[in-house]
Short mmCIF file of C-alpha atoms in Angstrom, two decimals:
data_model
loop_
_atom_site.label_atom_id
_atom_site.label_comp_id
_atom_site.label_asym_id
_atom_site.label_seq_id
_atom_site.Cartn_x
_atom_site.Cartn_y
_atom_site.Cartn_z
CA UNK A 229 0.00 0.00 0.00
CA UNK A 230 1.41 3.09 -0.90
CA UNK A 231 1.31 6.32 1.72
CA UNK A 232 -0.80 8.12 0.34
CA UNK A 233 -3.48 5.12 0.03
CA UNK A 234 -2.62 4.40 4.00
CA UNK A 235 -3.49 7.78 4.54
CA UNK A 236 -6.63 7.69 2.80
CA UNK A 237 -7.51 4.90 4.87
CA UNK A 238 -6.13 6.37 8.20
CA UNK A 239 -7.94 9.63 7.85
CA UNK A 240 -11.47 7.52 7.08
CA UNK A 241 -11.91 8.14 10.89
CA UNK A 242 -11.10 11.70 11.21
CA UNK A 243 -14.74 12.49 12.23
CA UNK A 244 -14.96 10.02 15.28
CA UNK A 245 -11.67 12.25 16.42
CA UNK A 246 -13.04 15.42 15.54
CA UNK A 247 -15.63 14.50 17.91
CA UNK A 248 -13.78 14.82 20.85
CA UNK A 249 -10.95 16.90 19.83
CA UNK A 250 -12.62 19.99 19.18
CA UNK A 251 -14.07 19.55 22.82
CA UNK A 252 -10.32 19.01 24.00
CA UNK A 253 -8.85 21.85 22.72
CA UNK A 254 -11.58 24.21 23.71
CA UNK A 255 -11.41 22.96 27.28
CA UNK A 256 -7.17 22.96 26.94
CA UNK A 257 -7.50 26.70 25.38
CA UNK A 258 -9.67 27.84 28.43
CA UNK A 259 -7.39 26.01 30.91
CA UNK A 260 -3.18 26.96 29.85
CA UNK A 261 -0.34 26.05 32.25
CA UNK A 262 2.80 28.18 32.07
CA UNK A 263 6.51 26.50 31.46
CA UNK A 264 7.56 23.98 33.36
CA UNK A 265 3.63 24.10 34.80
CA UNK A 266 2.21 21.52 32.51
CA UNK A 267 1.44 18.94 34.95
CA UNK A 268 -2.80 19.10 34.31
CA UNK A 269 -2.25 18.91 30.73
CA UNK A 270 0.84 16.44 30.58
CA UNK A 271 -2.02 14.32 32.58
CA UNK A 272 -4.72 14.76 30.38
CA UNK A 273 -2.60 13.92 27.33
CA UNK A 274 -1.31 10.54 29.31
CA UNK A 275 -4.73 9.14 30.09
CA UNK A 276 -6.24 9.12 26.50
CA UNK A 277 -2.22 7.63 25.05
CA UNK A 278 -2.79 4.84 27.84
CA UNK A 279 -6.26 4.29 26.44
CA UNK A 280 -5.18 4.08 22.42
CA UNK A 281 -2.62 1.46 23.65
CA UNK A 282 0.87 3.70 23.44
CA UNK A 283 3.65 3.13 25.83
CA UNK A 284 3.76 5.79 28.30
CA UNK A 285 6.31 7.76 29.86
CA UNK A 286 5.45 10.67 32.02
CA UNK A 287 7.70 13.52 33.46
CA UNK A 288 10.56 13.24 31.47
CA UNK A 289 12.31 16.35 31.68
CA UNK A 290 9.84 17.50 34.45
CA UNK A 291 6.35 17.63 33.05
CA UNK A 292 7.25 16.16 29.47
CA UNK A 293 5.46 13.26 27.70
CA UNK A 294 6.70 10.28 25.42
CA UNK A 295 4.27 7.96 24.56
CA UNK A 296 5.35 4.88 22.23
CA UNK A 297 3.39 2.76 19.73
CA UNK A 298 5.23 -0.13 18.33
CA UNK A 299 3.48 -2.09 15.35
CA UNK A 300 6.34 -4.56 14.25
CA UNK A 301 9.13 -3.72 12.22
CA UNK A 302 9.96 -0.70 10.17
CA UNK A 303 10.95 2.98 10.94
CA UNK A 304 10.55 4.79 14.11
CA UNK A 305 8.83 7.87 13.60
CA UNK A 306 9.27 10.88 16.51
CA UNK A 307 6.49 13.74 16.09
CA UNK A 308 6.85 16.19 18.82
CA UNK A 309 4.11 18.73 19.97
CA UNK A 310 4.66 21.39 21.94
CA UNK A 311 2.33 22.21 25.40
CA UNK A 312 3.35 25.37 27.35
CA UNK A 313 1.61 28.50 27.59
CA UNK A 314 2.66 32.16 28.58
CA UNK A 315 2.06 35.06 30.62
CA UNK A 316 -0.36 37.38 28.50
CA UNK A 317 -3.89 38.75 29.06
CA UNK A 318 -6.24 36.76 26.85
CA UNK A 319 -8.40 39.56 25.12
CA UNK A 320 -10.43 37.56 22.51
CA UNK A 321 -13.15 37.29 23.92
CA UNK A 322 -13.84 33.77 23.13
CA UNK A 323 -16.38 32.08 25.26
CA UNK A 324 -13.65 29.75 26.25
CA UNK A 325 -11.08 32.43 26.84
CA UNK A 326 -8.70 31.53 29.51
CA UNK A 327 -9.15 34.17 32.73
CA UNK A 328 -6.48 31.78 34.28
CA UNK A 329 -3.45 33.21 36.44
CA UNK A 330 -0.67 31.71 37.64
CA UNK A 331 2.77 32.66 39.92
CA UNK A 332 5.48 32.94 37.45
CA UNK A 333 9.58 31.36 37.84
CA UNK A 334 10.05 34.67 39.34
CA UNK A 335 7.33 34.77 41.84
CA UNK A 336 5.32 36.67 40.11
CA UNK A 337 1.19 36.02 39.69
CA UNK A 338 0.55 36.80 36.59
CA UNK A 339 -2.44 36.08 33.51
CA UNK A 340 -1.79 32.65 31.33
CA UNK A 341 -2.83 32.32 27.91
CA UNK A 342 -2.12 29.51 24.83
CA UNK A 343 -1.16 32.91 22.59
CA UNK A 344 1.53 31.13 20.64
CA UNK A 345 -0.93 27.69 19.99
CA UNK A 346 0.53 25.57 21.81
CA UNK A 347 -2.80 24.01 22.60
CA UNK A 348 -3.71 23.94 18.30
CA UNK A 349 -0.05 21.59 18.46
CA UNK A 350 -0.68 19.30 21.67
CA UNK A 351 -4.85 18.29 20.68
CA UNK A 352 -3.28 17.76 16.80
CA UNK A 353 -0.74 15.28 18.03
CA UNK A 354 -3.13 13.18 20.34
CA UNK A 355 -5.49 13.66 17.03
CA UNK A 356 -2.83 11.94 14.90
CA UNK A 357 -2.11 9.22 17.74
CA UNK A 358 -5.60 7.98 17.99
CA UNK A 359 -5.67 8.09 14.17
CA UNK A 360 -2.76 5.82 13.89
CA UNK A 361 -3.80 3.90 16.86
CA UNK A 362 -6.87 2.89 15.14
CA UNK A 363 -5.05 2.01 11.93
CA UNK A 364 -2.29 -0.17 12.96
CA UNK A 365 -2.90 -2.69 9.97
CA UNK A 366 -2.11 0.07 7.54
CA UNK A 367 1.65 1.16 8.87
CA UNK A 368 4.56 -0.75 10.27
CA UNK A 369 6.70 0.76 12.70
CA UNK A 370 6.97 2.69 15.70
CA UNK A 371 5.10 6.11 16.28
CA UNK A 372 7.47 8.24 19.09
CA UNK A 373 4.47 11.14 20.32
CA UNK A 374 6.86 13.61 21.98
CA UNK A 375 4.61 16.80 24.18
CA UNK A 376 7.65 18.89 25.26
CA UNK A 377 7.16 21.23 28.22
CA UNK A 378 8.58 24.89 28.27
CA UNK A 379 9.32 25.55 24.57
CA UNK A 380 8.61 29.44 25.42
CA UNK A 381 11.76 29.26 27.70
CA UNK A 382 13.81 27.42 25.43
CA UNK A 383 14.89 24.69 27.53
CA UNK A 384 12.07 22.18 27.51
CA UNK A 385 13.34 19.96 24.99
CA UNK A 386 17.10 20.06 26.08
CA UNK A 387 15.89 18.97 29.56
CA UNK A 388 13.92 15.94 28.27
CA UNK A 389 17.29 15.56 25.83
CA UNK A 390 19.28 15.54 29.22
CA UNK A 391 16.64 12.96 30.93
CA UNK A 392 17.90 10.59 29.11
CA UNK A 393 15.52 10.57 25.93
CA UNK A 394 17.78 8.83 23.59
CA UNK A 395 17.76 5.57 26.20
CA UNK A 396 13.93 5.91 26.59
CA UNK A 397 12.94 6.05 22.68
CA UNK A 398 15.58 4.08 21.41
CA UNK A 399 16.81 4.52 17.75
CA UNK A 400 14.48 7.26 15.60
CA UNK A 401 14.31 7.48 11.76
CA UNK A 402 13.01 10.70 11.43
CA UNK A 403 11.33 13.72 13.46
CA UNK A 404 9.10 16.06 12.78
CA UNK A 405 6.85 19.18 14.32
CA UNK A 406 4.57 21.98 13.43
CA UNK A 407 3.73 25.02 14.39
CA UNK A 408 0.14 26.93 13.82
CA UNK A 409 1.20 30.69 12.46
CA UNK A 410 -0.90 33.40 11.34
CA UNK A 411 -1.81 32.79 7.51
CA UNK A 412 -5.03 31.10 6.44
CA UNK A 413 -6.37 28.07 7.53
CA UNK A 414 -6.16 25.20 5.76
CA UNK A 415 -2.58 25.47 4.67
CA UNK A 416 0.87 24.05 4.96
CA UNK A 417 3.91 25.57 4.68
CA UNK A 418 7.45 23.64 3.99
CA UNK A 419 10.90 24.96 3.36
CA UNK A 420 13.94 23.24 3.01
CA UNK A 421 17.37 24.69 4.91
CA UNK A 422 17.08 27.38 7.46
CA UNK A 423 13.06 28.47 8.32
CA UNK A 424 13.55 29.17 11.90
CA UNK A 425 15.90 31.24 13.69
CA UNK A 426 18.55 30.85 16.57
CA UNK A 427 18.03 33.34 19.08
CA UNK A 428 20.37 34.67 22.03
CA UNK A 429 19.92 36.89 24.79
CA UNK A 430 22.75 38.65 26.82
CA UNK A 431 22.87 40.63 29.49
CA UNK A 432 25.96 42.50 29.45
CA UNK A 433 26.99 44.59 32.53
CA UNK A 434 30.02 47.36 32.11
CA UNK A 435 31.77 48.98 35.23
CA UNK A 436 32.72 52.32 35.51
CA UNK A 437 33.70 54.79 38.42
CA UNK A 438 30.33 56.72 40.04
CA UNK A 439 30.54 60.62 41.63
CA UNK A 440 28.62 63.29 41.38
CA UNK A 441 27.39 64.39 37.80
CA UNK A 442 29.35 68.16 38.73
CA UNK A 443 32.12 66.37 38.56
CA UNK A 444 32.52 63.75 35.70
CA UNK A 445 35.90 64.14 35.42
CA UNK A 446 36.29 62.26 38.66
CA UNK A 447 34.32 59.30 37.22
CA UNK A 448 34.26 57.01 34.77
CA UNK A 449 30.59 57.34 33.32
CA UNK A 450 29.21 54.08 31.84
CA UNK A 451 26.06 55.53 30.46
CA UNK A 452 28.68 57.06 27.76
CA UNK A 453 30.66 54.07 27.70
CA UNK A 454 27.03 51.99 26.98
CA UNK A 455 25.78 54.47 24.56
CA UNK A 456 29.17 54.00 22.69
CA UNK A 457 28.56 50.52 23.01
CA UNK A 458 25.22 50.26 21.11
CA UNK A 459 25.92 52.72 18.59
CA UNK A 460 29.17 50.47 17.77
CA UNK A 461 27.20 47.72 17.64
CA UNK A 462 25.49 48.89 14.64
CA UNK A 463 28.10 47.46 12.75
CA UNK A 464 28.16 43.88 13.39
CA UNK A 465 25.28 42.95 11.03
CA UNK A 466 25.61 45.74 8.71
CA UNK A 467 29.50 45.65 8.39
CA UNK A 468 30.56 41.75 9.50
CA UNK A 469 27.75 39.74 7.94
CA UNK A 470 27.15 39.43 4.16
CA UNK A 471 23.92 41.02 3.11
CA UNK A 472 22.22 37.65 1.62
CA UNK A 473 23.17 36.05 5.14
CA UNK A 474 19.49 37.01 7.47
CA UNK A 475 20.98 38.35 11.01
CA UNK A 476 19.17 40.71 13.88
CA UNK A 477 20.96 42.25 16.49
CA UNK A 478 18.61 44.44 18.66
CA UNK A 479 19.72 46.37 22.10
CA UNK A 480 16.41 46.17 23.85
CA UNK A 481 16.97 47.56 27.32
CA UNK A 482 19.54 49.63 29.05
CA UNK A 483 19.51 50.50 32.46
CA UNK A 484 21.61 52.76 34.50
CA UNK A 485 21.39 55.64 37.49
CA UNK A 486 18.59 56.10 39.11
CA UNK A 487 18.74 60.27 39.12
CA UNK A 488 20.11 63.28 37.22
CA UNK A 489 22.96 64.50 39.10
CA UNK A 490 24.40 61.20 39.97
CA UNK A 491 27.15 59.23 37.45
CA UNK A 492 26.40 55.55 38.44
CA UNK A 493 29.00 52.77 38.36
CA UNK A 494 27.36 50.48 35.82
CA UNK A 495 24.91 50.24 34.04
CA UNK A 496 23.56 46.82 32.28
CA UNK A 497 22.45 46.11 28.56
CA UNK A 498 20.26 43.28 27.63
CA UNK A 499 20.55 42.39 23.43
CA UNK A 500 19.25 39.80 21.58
CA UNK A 501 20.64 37.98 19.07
CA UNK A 502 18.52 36.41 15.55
CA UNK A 503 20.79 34.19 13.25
CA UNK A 504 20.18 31.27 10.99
CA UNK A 505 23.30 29.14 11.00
CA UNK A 506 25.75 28.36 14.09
CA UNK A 507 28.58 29.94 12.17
CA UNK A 508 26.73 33.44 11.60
CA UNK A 509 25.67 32.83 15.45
CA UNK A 510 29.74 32.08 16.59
CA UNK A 511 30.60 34.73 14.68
CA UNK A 512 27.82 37.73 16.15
CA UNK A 513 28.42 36.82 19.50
CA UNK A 514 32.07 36.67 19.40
CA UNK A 515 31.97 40.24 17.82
CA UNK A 516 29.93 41.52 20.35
CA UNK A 517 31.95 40.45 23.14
CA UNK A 518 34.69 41.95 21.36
CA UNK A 519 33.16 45.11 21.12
CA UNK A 520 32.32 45.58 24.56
CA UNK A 521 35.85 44.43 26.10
CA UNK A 522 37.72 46.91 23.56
CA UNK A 523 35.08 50.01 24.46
CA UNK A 524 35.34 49.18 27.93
CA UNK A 525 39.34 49.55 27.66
CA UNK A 526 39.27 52.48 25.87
CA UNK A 527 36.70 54.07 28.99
CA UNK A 528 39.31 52.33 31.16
CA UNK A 529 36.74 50.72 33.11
CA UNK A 530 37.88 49.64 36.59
CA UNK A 531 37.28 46.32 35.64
CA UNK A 532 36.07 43.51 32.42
CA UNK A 533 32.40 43.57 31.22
CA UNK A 534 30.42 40.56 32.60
CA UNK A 535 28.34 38.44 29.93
CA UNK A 536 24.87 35.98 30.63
CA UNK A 537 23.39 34.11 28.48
CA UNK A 538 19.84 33.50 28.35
CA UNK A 539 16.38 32.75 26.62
CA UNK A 540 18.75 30.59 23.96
CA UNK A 541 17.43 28.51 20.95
CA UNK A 542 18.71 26.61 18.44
CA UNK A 543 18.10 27.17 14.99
CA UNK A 544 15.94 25.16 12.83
CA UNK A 545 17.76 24.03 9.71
CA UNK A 546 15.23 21.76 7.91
CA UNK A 547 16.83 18.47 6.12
CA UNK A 548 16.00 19.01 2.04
CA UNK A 549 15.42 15.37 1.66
CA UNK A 550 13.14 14.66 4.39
CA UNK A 551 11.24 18.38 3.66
CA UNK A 552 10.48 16.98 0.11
CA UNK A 553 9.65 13.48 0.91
CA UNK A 554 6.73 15.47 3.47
CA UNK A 555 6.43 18.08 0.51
CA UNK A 556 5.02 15.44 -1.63
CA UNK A 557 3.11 13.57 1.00
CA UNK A 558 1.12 16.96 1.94
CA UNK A 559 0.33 17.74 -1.88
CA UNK A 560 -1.12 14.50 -2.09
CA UNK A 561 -3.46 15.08 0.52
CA UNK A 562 -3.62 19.33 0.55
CA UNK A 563 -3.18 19.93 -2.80
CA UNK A 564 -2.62 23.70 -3.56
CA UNK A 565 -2.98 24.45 0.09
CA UNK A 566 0.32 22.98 0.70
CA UNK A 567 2.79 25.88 0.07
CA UNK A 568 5.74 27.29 0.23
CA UNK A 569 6.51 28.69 3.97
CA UNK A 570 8.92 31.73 4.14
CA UNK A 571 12.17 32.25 5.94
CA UNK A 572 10.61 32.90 9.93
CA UNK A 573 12.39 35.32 12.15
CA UNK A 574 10.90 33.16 14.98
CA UNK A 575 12.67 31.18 17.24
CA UNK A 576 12.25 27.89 18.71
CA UNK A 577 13.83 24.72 20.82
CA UNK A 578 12.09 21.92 18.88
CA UNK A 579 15.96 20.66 17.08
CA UNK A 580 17.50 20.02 20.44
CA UNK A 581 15.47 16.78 20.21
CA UNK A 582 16.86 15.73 16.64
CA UNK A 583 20.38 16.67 17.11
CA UNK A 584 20.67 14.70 20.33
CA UNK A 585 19.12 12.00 18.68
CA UNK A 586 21.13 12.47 15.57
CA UNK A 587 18.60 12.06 13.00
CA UNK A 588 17.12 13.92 10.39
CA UNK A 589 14.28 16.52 10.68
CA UNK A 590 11.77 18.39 9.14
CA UNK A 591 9.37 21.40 11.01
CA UNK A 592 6.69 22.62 8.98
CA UNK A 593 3.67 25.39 9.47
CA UNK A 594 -0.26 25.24 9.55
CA UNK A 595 -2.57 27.87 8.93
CA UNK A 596 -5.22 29.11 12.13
CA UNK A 597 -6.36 32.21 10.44
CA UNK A 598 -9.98 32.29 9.41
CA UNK A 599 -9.73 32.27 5.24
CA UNK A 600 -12.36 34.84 4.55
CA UNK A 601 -10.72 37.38 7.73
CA UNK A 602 -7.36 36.99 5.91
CA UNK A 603 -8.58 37.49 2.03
CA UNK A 604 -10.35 40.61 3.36
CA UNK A 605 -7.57 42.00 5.47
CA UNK A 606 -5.29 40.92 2.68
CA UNK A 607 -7.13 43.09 -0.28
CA UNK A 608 -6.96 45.88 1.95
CA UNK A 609 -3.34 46.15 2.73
CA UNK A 610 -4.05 45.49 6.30
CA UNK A 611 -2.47 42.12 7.02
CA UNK A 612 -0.15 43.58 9.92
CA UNK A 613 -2.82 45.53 11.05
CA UNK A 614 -5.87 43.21 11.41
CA UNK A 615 -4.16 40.24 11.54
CA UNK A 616 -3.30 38.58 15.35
CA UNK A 617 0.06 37.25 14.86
CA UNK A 618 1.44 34.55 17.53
CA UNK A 619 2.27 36.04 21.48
CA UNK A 620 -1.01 38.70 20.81
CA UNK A 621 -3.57 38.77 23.18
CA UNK A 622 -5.49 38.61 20.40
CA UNK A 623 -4.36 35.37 18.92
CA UNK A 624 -7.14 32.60 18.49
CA UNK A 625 -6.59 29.92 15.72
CA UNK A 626 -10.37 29.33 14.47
CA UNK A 627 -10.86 25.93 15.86
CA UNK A 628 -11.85 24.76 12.09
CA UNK A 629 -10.31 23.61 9.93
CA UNK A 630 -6.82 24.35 11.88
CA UNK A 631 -7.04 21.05 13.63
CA UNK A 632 -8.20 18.94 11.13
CA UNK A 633 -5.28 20.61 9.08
CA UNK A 634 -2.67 19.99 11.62
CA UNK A 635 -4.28 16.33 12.33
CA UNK A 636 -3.79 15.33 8.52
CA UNK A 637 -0.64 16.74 8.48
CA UNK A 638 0.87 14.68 10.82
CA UNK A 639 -0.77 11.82 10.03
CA UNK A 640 0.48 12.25 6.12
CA UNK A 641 3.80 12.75 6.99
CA UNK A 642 4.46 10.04 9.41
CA UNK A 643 2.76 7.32 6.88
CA UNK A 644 5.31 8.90 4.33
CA UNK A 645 7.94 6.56 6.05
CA UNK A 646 5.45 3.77 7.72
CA UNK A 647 3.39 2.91 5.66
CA UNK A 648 3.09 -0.53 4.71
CA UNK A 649 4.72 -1.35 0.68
#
């Protein structure tokens, strides 16, 4: 049986799912857990796996998920799914908005919302697995269903990497994710190569000598040694990167003093860092830590800059061969709604999981924007403007047909390497 005929068959009982899944991701939707907070949903997602007969592993990594379905011999498939929400006001006005809060890493109580769907990716996965589940004499293999706490921090999949994943799942073919983004519903998107970004943050603190703002010449002022700083910085994309080579480097906070008349001894920049290949990435950070060590020297700073790291992700470098070989499984089954997906200045921590595991990988997109709302705000030049992108308050993925979307899409591209000859 070819894939495309085993997906045919497995996607026959896409309306018994649909039944409950649209009930499961309202409920999940009205209901978000922050990073690291999971534990509700990571159950909820464990009791139906249990009941579709996958093997399951729970709090791997701290609230993570891997449930395992082996069906004799063949590939082993890994598709990962994403469950975390994040701190933002839900303002849709849905009448399953989430009015949920929640106290924060830093203490903090603050509002929870699925703005970046999160909650589209976790009910399409268990979608898929009861799919497959109900199918096993259509596909050989194994079916790895991955729901990875804390992808907003960056550091949910390297901690279910570091909890010994490899051991649990054994030897993987192939892995793949999605994401839901803000174009019409009903699509895919695919690229091969870079689609995703690697981001780092840094918070860079520079000493100087405080006194009394009279006075400066007894001081060494770092708000002139910072604002030399930034404006130097300038250069590292524009002057050290080739212009067909993407990069960001933004300065988004500097603090120093706390009143007019008074010439601190620090003062603290936090940047952040967008780059789509670890050399470009080696080669902007190293820069800027240049930078700041020589403009330090030349304020004659009392002592060397201090550097942290944080809020880091991995870029997402899609494997051409495994892209297509999904490429042509979605056409069968989309047709002219699978597309083309453009270079992302997003970030995400979804390729820890692949390059621990050393195998190939391929991370796609799904449409959640309501067709008509998108043709209209497209014809008017407004697609920035009336168009909720992911992290907005505003953000809602209509719940149709953005799950049955992502459902089939997983479903298509896993049977691209199980199904049965």
């Amino acid at each position: 049986m070819s894939s495309g005929s085993a997906t045919a068959t497995v996607l026959a009982a896409l309306g018994e799912v649909r039944e409950w899944q649209e009930d499961f991701y309202r409920h999940l939707h009205q209901h978000p857990e922050l990073s690291h907070q999971e534990q509700r949903t990571a159950a909820a997602v464990a009791e139906r796996l249990r009941g579709w007969g996958f093997d399951v592993h729970e709090g791997i990594g701290g609230t993570g998920v891997v449930a395992i379905l082996r069906n004799g011999d063949g590939p082993s498939v890994l598709l990962r799914a994403d469950m975390d929400a994040l701190p933002v006001r839900e303002q849709t006005g849905l009448p399953y908005a989430s009015t949920v809060t929640a106290t924060d890493q830093d203490g903090n109580e603050v509002p929870v919302m699925h703005a970046c769907g999160h909650d589209v990716h976790t009910t399409c996965l268990l979608g898929a697995g009861a799919l497959l589940a109900g199918a096993t004499s259509d596909w050989s293999g194994t079916v790895v269903a991955l729901f990875q706490p804390a992808e907003e921090l960056g550091d949910g999949a390297r901690r279910m990497v570091d909890d010994d994943l490899a051991a649990l799942v054994g030897t993987v073919d192939v892995a793949l994710a999605q994401h839901v983004l803000p174009i019409p519903s009903g699509q895919v998107g695919t690229r091969p190569g870079p689609v995703l970004s690697a981001a780092d943050s840094m918070r860079i603190t520079v000493h100087g000598r405080g006194g009394h703002g009279s006075m400066p010449q007894a001081t060494i002022d770092p708000v002139v040694l910072a604002a030399m700083i930034v404006v130097r910085l300038q250069t590292v994309v524009s002057r050290g990167v080739a212009p067909t080579d993407p990069a960001v480097l933004t300065v988004g906070s500097i603090q120093a003093g706390s009143k007019s008349n008074v010439i601190d001894d620090h003062a603290i920049l936090q940047l952040n860092v967008r780059s789509y290949s670890d050399q470009t990435r080696t080669a902007i950070l190293a820069a800027i830590q240049r930078i700041v060590a020589a403009e330090c020297q030349a304020s004659g700073s009392p002592k060397g800059p201090d550097f942290e790291f944080f809020d880091r992700f991995p870029p997402t470098d899609n494997d051409p061969s495994t892209t297509a070989r999904v490429r042509a499984a979605f056409e069968h089954v989309f047709g002219d709604s699978a597309q083309d997906l453009p270079l992302q200045t997003a970030s995400e921590d979804f390729s820890d999981v692949p390059r621990a595991l050393n195998v190939p990988y391929t991370y796609w997109a799904i449409g959640g924007i309501d067709p008509d709302a998108y043709q209209a705000a497209a014809a008017a030049g407004r697609i920035a403007q009336d168009i909720p992108v992911n992290h907005s308050p505003n953000f809602a993925p209509v719940i149709q047909p953005t799950l049955d979307t992502g459902t089939k899409a997983l479903v298509a591209a896993a049977l691209a390497w199980l199904a049965k000859d």
